[in-house]
Amino acid sequence: MAICFSCTSQPSAQALKHEGEKAANSDKIEAYYFHFTARCVTCLTIEAKAKEYLEALYPNLMKNGLLSFQSLNLEDDAVKPLAKRLGVSGQCLLIVKGDQKIDLTNEGFLYAMVKPDKFKEIINEKVDGLLIR
């Protein structure tokens, strides 16, 4: 499962390819936050809250590498193959486990700023659903 979030360094193209292949063949949950270079306050909040909630709700999974969060700039050439494989063409928040993909973009825009507890609840529900599969 994958959820995308990241504010700092970008992984190499080879690392992204390896991550994508590994995720497709494992029980690992990946959270991805895909974005462009120019971002609004809401976009930054979605990323920050998603990462915060994943770390708070699943500290052991994060620590053990069974759940990860990456923020990926769609304008970075190294990110484009993964974005294409996941069908991403614009800003989005995805949770991926193997071939299962959950898009939480709409929920992020609806709740991250005005009802953050609701956003946290949705993330918890979706990740828990992937853990039992």
CSV table of C-alpha atoms in Angstrom, one decimal:
chain,number,residue,atom,x,y,z
A,1,MET,CA,0.0,0.0,0.0
A,2,ALA,CA,1.4,3.4,-0.8
A,3,ILE,CA,0.6,6.9,0.3
A,4,CYS,CA,2.5,9.7,-1.3
A,5,PHE,CA,4.0,12.4,0.8
A,6,SER,CA,7.4,14.2,0.8
A,7,CYS,CA,8.7,17.6,1.3
A,8,THR,CA,12.4,17.2,0.8
A,9,SER,CA,14.6,15.0,-1.4
A,10,GLN,CA,13.3,13.1,-4.4
A,11,PRO,CA,14.2,9.5,-5.0
A,12,SER,CA,16.2,8.5,-8.1
A,13,ALA,CA,14.4,7.0,-11.1
A,14,GLN,CA,16.0,3.7,-10.4
A,15,ALA,CA,14.8,3.8,-6.8
A,16,LEU,CA,11.3,4.7,-7.9
A,17,LYS,CA,11.2,1.9,-10.4
A,18,HIS,CA,12.4,-0.5,-7.7
A,19,GLU,CA,9.9,0.8,-5.2
A,20,GLY,CA,7.1,0.4,-7.7
A,21,GLU,CA,8.1,-3.2,-8.5
A,22,LYS,CA,8.5,-4.1,-4.9
A,23,ALA,CA,5.1,-2.6,-3.9
A,24,ALA,CA,3.4,-4.6,-6.7
A,25,ASN,CA,4.8,-7.8,-5.2
A,26,SER,CA,4.5,-7.3,-1.5
A,27,ASP,CA,2.2,-6.5,1.4
A,28,LYS,CA,3.9,-3.1,1.8
A,29,ILE,CA,1.5,-0.1,1.9
A,30,GLU,CA,2.8,2.9,0.0
A,31,ALA,CA,1.3,6.4,0.5
A,32,TYR,CA,2.1,8.8,-2.4
A,33,TYR,CA,1.3,12.5,-2.6
A,34,PHE,CA,1.9,13.6,-6.2
A,35,HIS,CA,2.2,17.4,-6.7
A,36,PHE,CA,3.6,20.1,-8.9
A,37,THR,CA,6.2,22.6,-8.0
A,38,ALA,CA,3.7,25.4,-7.4
A,39,ARG,CA,1.4,24.5,-4.6
A,40,CYS,CA,-1.4,26.2,-2.7
A,41,VAL,CA,-1.9,26.2,1.1
A,42,THR,CA,-4.5,23.5,0.8
A,43,CYS,CA,-2.2,21.2,-1.2
A,44,LEU,CA,0.6,21.7,1.4
A,45,THR,CA,-1.9,21.0,4.2
A,46,ILE,CA,-3.1,17.8,2.6
A,47,GLU,CA,0.5,16.6,2.3
A,48,ALA,CA,1.4,17.6,5.9
A,49,LYS,CA,-1.7,16.1,7.5
A,50,ALA,CA,-1.6,12.9,5.6
A,51,LYS,CA,2.1,12.3,6.6
A,52,GLU,CA,1.3,13.3,10.2
A,53,TYR,CA,-1.7,11.0,10.5
A,54,LEU,CA,0.1,8.0,9.0
A,55,GLU,CA,3.0,8.5,11.4
A,56,ALA,CA,0.7,8.9,14.4
A,57,LEU,CA,-1.7,6.1,13.5
A,58,TYR,CA,0.9,3.5,12.3
A,59,PRO,CA,4.2,4.3,14.0
A,60,ASN,CA,5.3,0.6,14.0
A,61,LEU,CA,4.4,0.0,10.4
A,62,MET,CA,6.3,3.1,9.4
A,63,LYS,CA,9.3,2.2,11.5
A,64,ASN,CA,9.4,-1.3,10.1
A,65,GLY,CA,9.1,-0.2,6.5
A,66,LEU,CA,5.7,-1.8,6.0
A,67,LEU,CA,4.1,1.6,5.4
A,68,SER,CA,5.8,4.5,3.8
A,69,PHE,CA,4.9,8.0,2.6
A,70,GLN,CA,6.5,9.9,-0.3
A,71,SER,CA,5.9,13.3,-1.7
A,72,LEU,CA,6.7,13.3,-5.4
A,73,ASN,CA,7.0,16.3,-7.7
A,74,LEU,CA,5.3,15.4,-11.1
A,75,GLU,CA,7.7,17.9,-12.8
A,76,ASP,CA,10.6,15.7,-11.9
A,77,ASP,CA,11.5,13.3,-14.7
A,78,ALA,CA,12.4,10.5,-12.3
A,79,VAL,CA,8.8,10.5,-11.0
A,80,LYS,CA,7.1,10.3,-14.4
A,81,PRO,CA,7.4,6.5,-14.8
A,82,LEU,CA,5.8,5.8,-11.4
A,83,ALA,CA,3.1,8.4,-12.1
A,84,LYS,CA,2.3,6.8,-15.4
A,85,ARG,CA,2.2,3.3,-13.9
A,86,LEU,CA,-0.3,4.5,-11.3
A,87,GLY,CA,-2.3,6.5,-13.8
A,88,VAL,CA,-1.5,9.8,-12.2
A,89,SER,CA,-1.5,13.0,-14.3
A,90,GLY,CA,-2.2,15.6,-11.7
A,91,GLN,CA,-2.0,16.3,-8.0
A,92,CYS,CA,-3.3,13.4,-5.9
A,93,LEU,CA,-3.0,11.4,-2.7
A,94,LEU,CA,-2.9,7.6,-3.3
A,95,ILE,CA,-2.6,4.7,-1.0
A,96,VAL,CA,-1.3,1.6,-2.8
A,97,LYS,CA,-0.9,-2.0,-1.8
A,98,GLY,CA,0.1,-4.4,-4.5
A,99,ASP,CA,-2.5,-3.8,-7.3
A,100,GLN,CA,-5.0,-2.1,-5.0
A,101,LYS,CA,-5.1,1.7,-5.3
A,102,ILE,CA,-7.1,4.1,-3.2
A,103,ASP,CA,-7.4,7.7,-4.3
A,104,LEU,CA,-7.9,10.0,-1.3
A,105,THR,CA,-7.5,13.3,-3.3
A,106,ASN,CA,-11.1,14.4,-3.0
A,107,GLU,CA,-11.2,13.6,0.7
A,108,GLY,CA,-8.0,15.6,1.2
A,109,PHE,CA,-9.4,18.7,-0.5
A,110,LEU,CA,-12.7,18.4,1.4
A,111,TYR,CA,-11.4,17.8,4.9
A,112,ALA,CA,-7.7,18.4,5.4
A,113,MET,CA,-8.2,22.1,6.3
A,114,VAL,CA,-11.8,22.3,7.6
A,115,LYS,CA,-12.4,18.9,9.2
A,116,PRO,CA,-8.9,17.4,9.9
A,117,ASP,CA,-10.3,14.8,12.3
A,118,LYS,CA,-12.6,13.5,9.5
A,119,PHE,CA,-9.6,13.4,7.2
A,120,LYS,CA,-7.6,11.4,9.8
A,121,GLU,CA,-10.6,9.0,10.3
A,122,ILE,CA,-10.8,8.4,6.5
A,123,ILE,CA,-7.1,7.7,6.2
A,124,ASN,CA,-7.3,5.3,9.2
A,125,GLU,CA,-10.3,3.5,7.7
A,126,LYS,CA,-8.7,3.0,4.3
A,127,VAL,CA,-5.3,1.9,5.6
A,128,ASP,CA,-7.0,-0.5,8.1
A,129,GLY,CA,-9.0,-1.9,5.2
A,130,LEU,CA,-5.8,-2.7,3.3
A,131,LEU,CA,-4.1,-4.3,6.3
A,132,ILE,CA,-6.8,-6.9,6.6
A,133,ARG,CA,-6.7,-7.9,2.9
